[in-house]
PDB file of C-alpha atoms in Angstrom:
ATOM      1  CA  UNK H 672     -12.328  -8.178  16.953  1.00 93.00           C
ATOM      2  CA  UNK H 673     -10.981  -6.500  13.771  1.00 95.00           C
ATOM      3  CA  UNK H 674     -11.190  -3.389  14.140  1.00 93.00           C
ATOM      4  CA  UNK H 675     -11.834  -0.274  10.972  1.00 95.00           C
ATOM      5  CA  UNK H 676     -10.436   3.009  11.298  1.00 93.00           C
ATOM      6  CA  UNK H 677     -12.982   3.962   8.483  1.00 95.00           C
ATOM      7  CA  UNK H 678     -16.009   2.076   8.152  1.00 94.00           C
ATOM      8  CA  UNK H 679     -15.698   1.799   4.251  1.00 96.00           C
ATOM      9  CA  UNK H 680     -12.683  -0.432   4.718  1.00 97.00           C
ATOM     10  CA  UNK H 681     -15.508  -3.124   5.863  1.00 96.00           C
ATOM     11  CA  UNK H 682     -17.772  -2.005   3.060  1.00 96.00           C
ATOM     12  CA  UNK H 683     -14.766  -1.911   0.150  1.00 97.00           C
ATOM     13  CA  UNK H 684     -14.045  -5.488   1.490  1.00 97.00           C
ATOM     14  CA  UNK H 685     -17.613  -7.177   1.151  1.00 97.00           C
ATOM     15  CA  UNK H 686     -17.437  -5.697  -2.082  1.00 96.00           C
ATOM     16  CA  UNK H 687     -14.389  -7.760  -3.086  1.00 97.00           C
ATOM     17  CA  UNK H 688     -15.509 -10.283  -1.592  1.00 97.00           C
ATOM     18  CA  UNK H 689     -18.708 -10.456  -2.858  1.00 96.00           C
ATOM     19  CA  UNK H 690     -17.613  -9.675  -6.798  1.00 96.00           C
ATOM     20  CA  UNK H 691     -15.081 -12.823  -6.026  1.00 96.00           C
ATOM     21  CA  UNK H 692     -17.829 -14.695  -4.728  1.00 96.00           C
ATOM     22  CA  UNK H 693     -15.783 -15.592  -1.291  1.00 97.00           C
ATOM     23  CA  UNK H 694     -18.571 -17.335   1.184  1.00 96.00           C
ATOM     24  CA  UNK H 695     -15.781 -17.845   3.893  1.00 96.00           C
ATOM     25  CA  UNK H 696     -14.291 -14.413   3.304  1.00 96.00           C
ATOM     26  CA  UNK H 697     -17.913 -12.645   3.710  1.00 96.00           C
ATOM     27  CA  UNK H 698     -17.909 -15.160   7.096  1.00 95.00           C
ATOM     28  CA  UNK H 699     -14.640 -14.094   8.587  1.00 96.00           C
ATOM     29  CA  UNK H 700     -15.263 -10.551   7.975  1.00 96.00           C
ATOM     30  CA  UNK H 701     -18.677 -10.744   9.424  1.00 95.00           C
ATOM     31  CA  UNK H 702     -17.918 -12.575  12.330  1.00 95.00           C
ATOM     32  CA  UNK H 703     -14.854 -10.091  12.735  1.00 95.00           C
ATOM     33  CA  UNK H 704     -12.593 -12.289  14.085  1.00 95.00           C
ATOM     34  CA  UNK H 705     -10.401 -15.504  12.982  1.00 96.00           C
ATOM     35  CA  UNK H 706     -10.578 -18.886  15.484  1.00 93.00           C
ATOM     36  CA  UNK H 707      -7.589 -20.384  14.028  1.00 96.00           C
ATOM     37  CA  UNK H 708      -4.696 -20.826  11.860  1.00 97.00           C
ATOM     38  CA  UNK H 709      -6.605 -22.065   8.682  1.00 97.00           C
ATOM     39  CA  UNK H 710      -8.673 -19.032   8.898  1.00 97.00           C
ATOM     40  CA  UNK H 711      -5.922 -16.518   9.525  1.00 97.00           C
ATOM     41  CA  UNK H 712      -4.186 -17.789   6.313  1.00 97.00           C
ATOM     42  CA  UNK H 713      -7.327 -17.437   4.284  1.00 97.00           C
ATOM     43  CA  UNK H 714      -7.823 -13.826   5.264  1.00 97.00           C
ATOM     44  CA  UNK H 715      -4.585 -12.949   4.150  1.00 98.00           C
ATOM     45  CA  UNK H 716      -4.927 -14.782   1.288  1.00 98.00           C
ATOM     46  CA  UNK H 717      -7.927 -12.829   0.602  1.00 98.00           C
ATOM     47  CA  UNK H 718      -6.871  -9.959   1.109  1.00 98.00           C
ATOM     48  CA  UNK H 719      -3.941 -10.325  -1.951  1.00 98.00           C
ATOM     49  CA  UNK H 720      -6.678 -11.730  -4.167  1.00 98.00           C
ATOM     50  CA  UNK H 721      -8.645  -8.632  -3.605  1.00 98.00           C
ATOM     51  CA  UNK H 722      -5.929  -6.351  -4.175  1.00 98.00           C
ATOM     52  CA  UNK H 723      -5.028  -8.132  -7.302  1.00 97.00           C
ATOM     53  CA  UNK H 724      -8.771  -7.673  -8.463  1.00 97.00           C
ATOM     54  CA  UNK H 725      -9.044  -3.621  -7.402  1.00 96.00           C
ATOM     55  CA  UNK H 726      -6.002  -3.529 -10.027  1.00 95.00           C
ATOM     56  CA  UNK H 727      -7.416  -4.833 -12.593  1.00 95.00           C
ATOM     57  CA  UNK H 728     -10.746  -3.379 -12.263  1.00 94.00           C
ATOM     58  CA  UNK H 729      -8.753   0.222 -12.360  1.00 90.00           C
ATOM     59  CA  UNK H 730      -6.568  -0.865 -15.247  1.00 91.00           C
ATOM     60  CA  UNK H 731     -10.234  -1.612 -17.100  1.00 92.00           C
ATOM     61  CA  UNK H 732     -11.627   1.698 -15.939  1.00 89.00           C
ATOM     62  CA  UNK H 733     -14.463   0.217 -13.345  1.00 91.00           C
ATOM     63  CA  UNK H 734     -14.733   3.184 -10.620  1.00 86.00           C
ATOM     64  CA  UNK H 735     -15.569   2.193  -7.244  1.00 89.00           C
ATOM     65  CA  UNK H 736     -18.176   3.529  -5.355  1.00 89.00           C
ATOM     66  CA  UNK H 737     -16.075   5.301  -3.212  1.00 91.00           C
ATOM     67  CA  UNK H 738     -14.025   8.716  -4.271  1.00 90.00           C
ATOM     68  CA  UNK H 739     -10.784   7.344  -2.861  1.00 92.00           C
ATOM     69  CA  UNK H 740      -8.465   5.000  -4.856  1.00 90.00           C
ATOM     70  CA  UNK H 741      -7.855   0.938  -4.355  1.00 94.00           C
ATOM     71  CA  UNK H 742      -4.438   2.289  -3.678  1.00 94.00           C
ATOM     72  CA  UNK H 743      -5.727   4.272  -0.527  1.00 95.00           C
ATOM     73  CA  UNK H 744      -8.146   1.403   0.763  1.00 96.00           C
ATOM     74  CA  UNK H 745      -5.760  -1.362   0.351  1.00 97.00           C
ATOM     75  CA  UNK H 746      -3.298  -0.008   2.098  1.00 96.00           C
ATOM     76  CA  UNK H 747      -5.834   1.221   4.892  1.00 96.00           C
ATOM     77  CA  UNK H 748      -7.021  -2.477   5.193  1.00 97.00           C
ATOM     78  CA  UNK H 749      -3.597  -4.072   4.735  1.00 97.00           C
ATOM     79  CA  UNK H 750      -2.660  -2.097   8.073  1.00 96.00           C
ATOM     80  CA  UNK H 751      -6.417  -3.319   9.729  1.00 97.00           C
ATOM     81  CA  UNK H 752      -6.324  -6.827   8.795  1.00 97.00           C
ATOM     82  CA  UNK H 753      -2.917  -7.163   9.621  1.00 97.00           C
ATOM     83  CA  UNK H 754      -3.123  -5.322  12.751  1.00 96.00           C
ATOM     84  CA  UNK H 755      -5.693  -7.652  14.047  1.00 97.00           C
ATOM     85  CA  UNK H 756      -3.986 -10.884  13.258  1.00 97.00           C
ATOM     86  CA  UNK H 757      -0.620  -9.813  14.516  1.00 96.00           C
ATOM     87  CA  UNK H 758      -2.749  -9.091  17.726  1.00 95.00           C
ATOM     88  CA  UNK H 759      -4.541 -12.473  17.554  1.00 96.00           C
ATOM     89  CA  UNK H 760      -1.226 -14.200  17.486  1.00 96.00           C
ATOM     90  CA  UNK H 761      -0.993 -15.341  13.815  1.00 97.00           C
ATOM     91  CA  UNK H 762       1.529 -12.942  12.558  1.00 96.00           C
ATOM     92  CA  UNK H 763       3.642 -15.514  10.957  1.00 96.00           C
ATOM     93  CA  UNK H 764       0.483 -16.442   8.633  1.00 97.00           C
ATOM     94  CA  UNK H 765       0.127 -13.156   7.222  1.00 97.00           C
ATOM     95  CA  UNK H 766       3.693 -12.550   7.183  1.00 95.00           C
ATOM     96  CA  UNK H 767       4.037 -15.999   5.132  1.00 96.00           C
ATOM     97  CA  UNK H 768       1.273 -14.848   2.624  1.00 97.00           C
ATOM     98  CA  UNK H 769       2.997 -11.281   2.067  1.00 95.00           C
ATOM     99  CA  UNK H 770       6.615 -13.540   1.468  1.00 93.00           C
ATOM    100  CA  UNK H 771       4.902 -14.852  -1.369  1.00 93.00           C
ATOM    101  CA  UNK H 772       3.727 -11.587  -3.017  1.00 92.00           C
TER     102      UNK H 772
ATOM    103  CA  UNK I 785      23.853   3.359   4.810  1.00 65.00           C
ATOM    104  CA  UNK I 786      23.119   1.637   1.466  1.00 68.00           C
ATOM    105  CA  UNK I 787      22.364   4.305  -1.353  1.00 74.00           C
ATOM    106  CA  UNK I 788      20.583   1.911  -3.930  1.00 76.00           C
ATOM    107  CA  UNK I 789      18.919  -1.397  -3.635  1.00 78.00           C
ATOM    108  CA  UNK I 790      17.326  -4.245  -6.142  1.00 77.00           C
ATOM    109  CA  UNK I 791      14.885  -5.855  -4.094  1.00 77.00           C
ATOM    110  CA  UNK I 792      13.358  -4.920  -1.114  1.00 77.00           C
ATOM    111  CA  UNK I 793      14.636  -7.779   0.962  1.00 77.00           C
ATOM    112  CA  UNK I 794      18.033  -6.096   0.535  1.00 76.00           C
ATOM    113  CA  UNK I 795      17.040  -3.153   2.745  1.00 76.00           C
ATOM    114  CA  UNK I 796      15.969  -5.939   6.014  1.00 77.00           C
ATOM    115  CA  UNK I 797      19.493  -5.094   7.661  1.00 75.00           C
ATOM    116  CA  UNK I 798      19.930  -1.566   7.089  1.00 74.00           C
ATOM    117  CA  UNK I 799      16.075  -0.721   8.681  1.00 73.00           C
ATOM    118  CA  UNK I 800      17.160  -3.086  11.100  1.00 72.00           C
ATOM    119  CA  UNK I 801      20.243  -1.566  12.432  1.00 70.00           C
ATOM    120  CA  UNK I 802      18.900   2.093  11.879  1.00 72.00           C
ATOM    121  CA  UNK I 803      16.657   2.349  15.266  1.00 73.00           C
ATOM    122  CA  UNK I 804      13.932   5.138  14.752  1.00 83.00           C
ATOM    123  CA  UNK I 805      14.332   4.935  11.307  1.00 88.00           C
ATOM    124  CA  UNK I 806      10.575   5.945   9.703  1.00 93.00           C
ATOM    125  CA  UNK I 807      10.470   5.138   6.229  1.00 93.00           C
ATOM    126  CA  UNK I 808       7.734   5.390   3.314  1.00 94.00           C
ATOM    127  CA  UNK I 809       7.918   3.806  -0.542  1.00 94.00           C
ATOM    128  CA  UNK I 810       7.467   6.402  -2.607  1.00 93.00           C
ATOM    129  CA  UNK I 811       7.706   5.905  -6.900  1.00 92.00           C
ATOM    130  CA  UNK I 812      10.178   7.896  -8.517  1.00 90.00           C
ATOM    131  CA  UNK I 813       9.487  11.370  -9.645  1.00 88.00           C
ATOM    132  CA  UNK I 814       6.850  11.562  -6.995  1.00 91.00           C
ATOM    133  CA  UNK I 815       6.507  13.820  -4.170  1.00 94.00           C
ATOM    134  CA  UNK I 816       7.990  11.977  -0.685  1.00 94.00           C
ATOM    135  CA  UNK I 817       5.215  13.842   1.320  1.00 95.00           C
ATOM    136  CA  UNK I 818       2.842  15.373  -1.231  1.00 96.00           C
ATOM    137  CA  UNK I 819       0.331  13.603  -3.806  1.00 93.00           C
ATOM    138  CA  UNK I 820      -0.037  14.703  -7.589  1.00 88.00           C
ATOM    139  CA  UNK I 821      -3.128  13.872  -9.044  1.00 81.00           C
ATOM    140  CA  UNK I 822      -1.587  10.910 -11.077  1.00 80.00           C
ATOM    141  CA  UNK I 823      -0.881   9.917  -7.356  1.00 82.00           C
ATOM    142  CA  UNK I 824      -4.148   8.775  -6.560  1.00 82.00           C
ATOM    143  CA  UNK I 825      -7.568   7.587  -7.908  1.00 77.00           C
ATOM    144  CA  UNK I 826      -9.110   9.640 -10.317  1.00 79.00           C
ATOM    145  CA  UNK I 827     -11.915  10.758  -8.025  1.00 83.00           C
ATOM    146  CA  UNK I 828     -10.239  11.435  -4.532  1.00 85.00           C
ATOM    147  CA  UNK I 829      -9.892  14.320  -3.074  1.00 90.00           C
ATOM    148  CA  UNK I 830      -6.346  16.195  -3.359  1.00 93.00           C
ATOM    149  CA  UNK I 831      -5.216  19.999  -2.069  1.00 94.00           C
ATOM    150  CA  UNK I 832      -2.274  21.623  -2.698  1.00 94.00           C
ATOM    151  CA  UNK I 833      -1.053  18.207  -2.757  1.00 95.00           C
ATOM    152  CA  UNK I 834      -2.743  17.100   0.306  1.00 96.00           C
ATOM    153  CA  UNK I 835      -4.946  13.641   0.491  1.00 94.00           C
ATOM    154  CA  UNK I 836      -7.341  14.784   2.120  1.00 93.00           C
ATOM    155  CA  UNK I 837      -8.705  11.763   3.532  1.00 93.00           C
ATOM    156  CA  UNK I 838      -5.595  11.402   5.061  1.00 95.00           C
ATOM    157  CA  UNK I 839      -5.880  14.144   7.842  1.00 97.00           C
ATOM    158  CA  UNK I 840      -8.153  15.229  10.128  1.00 96.00           C
ATOM    159  CA  UNK I 841     -10.034  18.583   8.483  1.00 96.00           C
ATOM    160  CA  UNK I 842     -11.825  21.382   9.116  1.00 96.00           C
ATOM    161  CA  UNK I 843     -15.842  20.893   7.451  1.00 94.00           C
ATOM    162  CA  UNK I 844     -14.691  23.742   5.208  1.00 95.00           C
ATOM    163  CA  UNK I 845     -11.170  21.636   4.537  1.00 95.00           C
ATOM    164  CA  UNK I 846      -9.107  24.994   5.436  1.00 96.00           C
ATOM    165  CA  UNK I 847      -7.889  24.045   8.990  1.00 97.00           C
ATOM    166  CA  UNK I 848      -5.922  20.663   9.732  1.00 98.00           C
ATOM    167  CA  UNK I 849      -7.237  19.368  12.881  1.00 98.00           C
ATOM    168  CA  UNK I 850      -4.703  17.814  15.695  1.00 98.00           C
ATOM    169  CA  UNK I 851      -5.708  13.981  15.608  1.00 97.00           C
ATOM    170  CA  UNK I 852      -2.687  11.254  16.797  1.00 96.00           C
ATOM    171  CA  UNK I 853      -4.144   8.680  14.830  1.00 96.00           C
ATOM    172  CA  UNK I 854      -4.402  10.329  11.245  1.00 97.00           C
ATOM    173  CA  UNK I 855      -1.779  11.864   8.982  1.00 97.00           C
ATOM    174  CA  UNK I 856       0.851  10.354   7.017  1.00 97.00           C
ATOM    175  CA  UNK I 857       1.820   6.722   6.850  1.00 96.00           C
ATOM    176  CA  UNK I 858       5.359   5.555   7.746  1.00 96.00           C
ATOM    177  CA  UNK I 859       7.167   1.857   8.149  1.00 95.00           C
ATOM    178  CA  UNK I 860       9.378   1.933  11.648  1.00 93.00           C
ATOM    179  CA  UNK I 861       9.842  -1.645  11.075  1.00 91.00           C
ATOM    180  CA  UNK I 862      11.634  -3.824   8.235  1.00 90.00           C
ATOM    181  CA  UNK I 863       8.455  -5.951   8.120  1.00 91.00           C
ATOM    182  CA  UNK I 864       5.703  -3.280   7.884  1.00 93.00           C
ATOM    183  CA  UNK I 865       8.161  -1.214   4.960  1.00 93.00           C
ATOM    184  CA  UNK I 866       8.152  -4.777   2.915  1.00 92.00           C
ATOM    185  CA  UNK I 867       4.214  -5.207   2.612  1.00 95.00           C
ATOM    186  CA  UNK I 868       3.433  -1.141   2.188  1.00 95.00           C
ATOM    187  CA  UNK I 869       6.613  -1.860  -0.656  1.00 94.00           C
ATOM    188  CA  UNK I 870       5.019  -4.653  -1.812  1.00 94.00           C
ATOM    189  CA  UNK I 871       1.585  -3.062  -2.336  1.00 96.00           C
ATOM    190  CA  UNK I 872       2.578  -0.208  -3.813  1.00 94.00           C
ATOM    191  CA  UNK I 873       5.237  -2.437  -6.468  1.00 93.00           C
ATOM    192  CA  UNK I 874       1.445  -3.903  -7.614  1.00 94.00           C
ATOM    193  CA  UNK I 875      -0.350  -0.862  -7.919  1.00 94.00           C
ATOM    194  CA  UNK I 876       2.610   0.613  -9.761  1.00 91.00           C
ATOM    195  CA  UNK I 877       4.096  -2.069 -12.357  1.00 91.00           C
ATOM    196  CA  UNK I 878       6.940  -1.274 -14.155  1.00 89.00           C
ATOM    197  CA  UNK I 879       7.812   1.667 -12.028  1.00 91.00           C
ATOM    198  CA  UNK I 880      10.694   2.022  -9.717  1.00 92.00           C
ATOM    199  CA  UNK I 881      10.212   2.871  -5.985  1.00 93.00           C
ATOM    200  CA  UNK I 882      12.086   4.706  -3.840  1.00 93.00           C
ATOM    201  CA  UNK I 883      12.535   4.559   0.072  1.00 93.00           C
ATOM    202  CA  UNK I 884      12.644   7.790   1.880  1.00 93.00           C
ATOM    203  CA  UNK I 885      13.054   7.934   5.065  1.00 92.00           C
ATOM    204  CA  UNK I 886      13.802  10.140   8.533  1.00 91.00           C
ATOM    205  CA  UNK I 887      14.445   9.835  12.068  1.00 88.00           C
ATOM    206  CA  UNK I 888      11.941   9.635  14.058  1.00 82.00           C
ATOM    207  CA  UNK I 889      13.729  12.138  16.680  1.00 80.00           C
ATOM    208  CA  UNK I 890      15.005  14.275  13.632  1.00 80.00           C
ATOM    209  CA  UNK I 891      14.565  18.081  13.650  1.00 74.00           C
ATOM    210  CA  UNK I 892      11.128  17.877  12.434  1.00 89.00           C
ATOM    211  CA  UNK I 893       8.941  20.995  12.183  1.00 92.00           C
ATOM    212  CA  UNK I 894       7.692  22.312  15.439  1.00 94.00           C
ATOM    213  CA  UNK I 895       3.293  21.265  15.048  1.00 96.00           C
ATOM    214  CA  UNK I 896       4.156  17.847  13.408  1.00 96.00           C
ATOM    215  CA  UNK I 897       5.142  15.124  15.339  1.00 95.00           C
ATOM    216  CA  UNK I 898       5.310  11.310  14.554  1.00 95.00           C
ATOM    217  CA  UNK I 899       2.478   8.691  16.543  1.00 96.00           C
ATOM    218  CA  UNK I 900       2.723   5.132  16.750  1.00 96.00           C
ATOM    219  CA  UNK I 901      -0.280   3.591  14.975  1.00 96.00           C
ATOM    220  CA  UNK I 902      -2.166   2.334  18.100  1.00 94.00           C
ATOM    221  CA  UNK I 903      -3.794  -0.672  16.274  1.00 92.00           C
ATOM    222  CA  UNK I 904      -0.930  -1.862  13.773  1.00 93.00           C
ATOM    223  CA  UNK I 905       2.614  -2.479  15.112  1.00 92.00           C
ATOM    224  CA  UNK I 906       5.697  -0.839  12.895  1.00 93.00           C
ATOM    225  CA  UNK I 907       3.119   1.560  11.440  1.00 96.00           C
ATOM    226  CA  UNK I 908       3.387   5.309  12.372  1.00 96.00           C
ATOM    227  CA  UNK I 909       1.820   8.372  11.467  1.00 97.00           C
ATOM    228  CA  UNK I 910       3.586  12.118  10.747  1.00 96.00           C
ATOM    229  CA  UNK I 911       0.668  13.849  12.793  1.00 97.00           C
ATOM    230  CA  UNK I 912      -0.041  17.607  13.329  1.00 97.00           C
ATOM    231  CA  UNK I 913      -0.303  18.599  17.545  1.00 97.00           C
ATOM    232  CA  UNK I 914      -2.015  21.597  16.784  1.00 97.00           C
ATOM    233  CA  UNK I 915      -4.682  23.626  14.206  1.00 97.00           C
ATOM    234  CA  UNK I 916      -3.007  24.961  11.721  1.00 98.00           C
ATOM    235  CA  UNK I 917      -3.974  26.112   7.691  1.00 97.00           C
ATOM    236  CA  UNK I 918      -3.783  23.535   5.373  1.00 97.00           C
ATOM    237  CA  UNK I 919      -1.279  25.977   3.389  1.00 97.00           C
ATOM    238  CA  UNK I 920       1.456  25.797   6.628  1.00 97.00           C
ATOM    239  CA  UNK I 921       0.806  21.996   6.430  1.00 98.00           C
ATOM    240  CA  UNK I 922       2.210  21.742   3.165  1.00 97.00           C
ATOM    241  CA  UNK I 923       4.975  24.258   3.718  1.00 97.00           C
ATOM    242  CA  UNK I 924       5.882  21.666   6.816  1.00 96.00           C
ATOM    243  CA  UNK I 925       5.678  18.675   4.563  1.00 96.00           C
ATOM    244  CA  UNK I 926       7.489  20.401   1.857  1.00 95.00           C
ATOM    245  CA  UNK I 927      10.131  21.221   4.667  1.00 93.00           C
ATOM    246  CA  UNK I 928      10.301  17.653   5.931  1.00 93.00           C
ATOM    247  CA  UNK I 929      10.603  16.273   2.573  1.00 93.00           C
ATOM    248  CA  UNK I 930      13.731  18.337   1.923  1.00 91.00           C
ATOM    249  CA  UNK I 931      15.170  16.563   5.373  1.00 90.00           C
ATOM    250  CA  UNK I 932      14.385  13.031   3.964  1.00 92.00           C
ATOM    251  CA  UNK I 933      16.781  10.713   3.209  1.00 90.00           C
ATOM    252  CA  UNK I 934      16.329   8.398  -0.011  1.00 91.00           C
ATOM    253  CA  UNK I 935      17.607   4.801  -0.922  1.00 89.00           C
ATOM    254  CA  UNK I 936      17.145   4.575  -4.337  1.00 85.00           C
ATOM    255  CA  UNK I 937      15.046   1.448  -6.135  1.00 82.00           C
ATOM    256  CA  UNK I 938      16.950  -0.042  -8.917  1.00 69.00           C
ATOM    257  CA  UNK I 939      14.482  -1.358 -10.710  1.00 62.00           C
ATOM    258  CA  UNK I 940      14.888  -3.722 -13.496  1.00 50.00           C
ATOM    259  CA  UNK I 941      18.438  -1.430 -13.865  1.00 40.00           C
ATOM    260  CA  UNK I 942      20.336  -4.016 -11.602  1.00 34.00           C
TER     261      UNK I 942
END
């Protein structure tokens, strides 16, 4: 299971999955697990799309519903998701997407 | 040890060679262990350079309480450093990032200790091991920063 250190991490992911109209990401986050390589890749790519979207929001002056900035939450969520994917055996999927950035 | 790097890939061999090396990418002219308001979100709470949400603080926010999974983030592996670096690069377009580092077993001030993140390999927290006033933590973080080494990012100058 994806284990969050802060409850806001999941809220933040859901916020951006909804903003990006990404039903698949919402499903994966709600389930809290990925079952195959394809889903692991999808979640990894979603993370970086979320990062890009949050930076666009900050640049446009759009405020987040939390006091902390996007960089804080993106870093916490990166540790959470990459830690989970490592443990679940999908390290190479995560790494390949990091290398694309 | 190299003193300057052009891309994060240049650091792969260095990080692998230095066992026990713990590093943090830091925007040029920012502090390696303390935050300024320009380093954080507009509404994010920072007291005397300490980002409040990183630490386990008393309710009145005057004391820092021991917690082995809260503190300042460091990377112990190249892989972890690379992803943190890439994230910071996206958040700071056009800015130069330097890599500050220290050895895990180095002389760190009493009351501080590196603890591995139990849910993320390659990620460590610099934690407090005893209750201390926030001002005392700031002193210790400044002391740490003075002892950290730096590998300068080249940005677009190379």
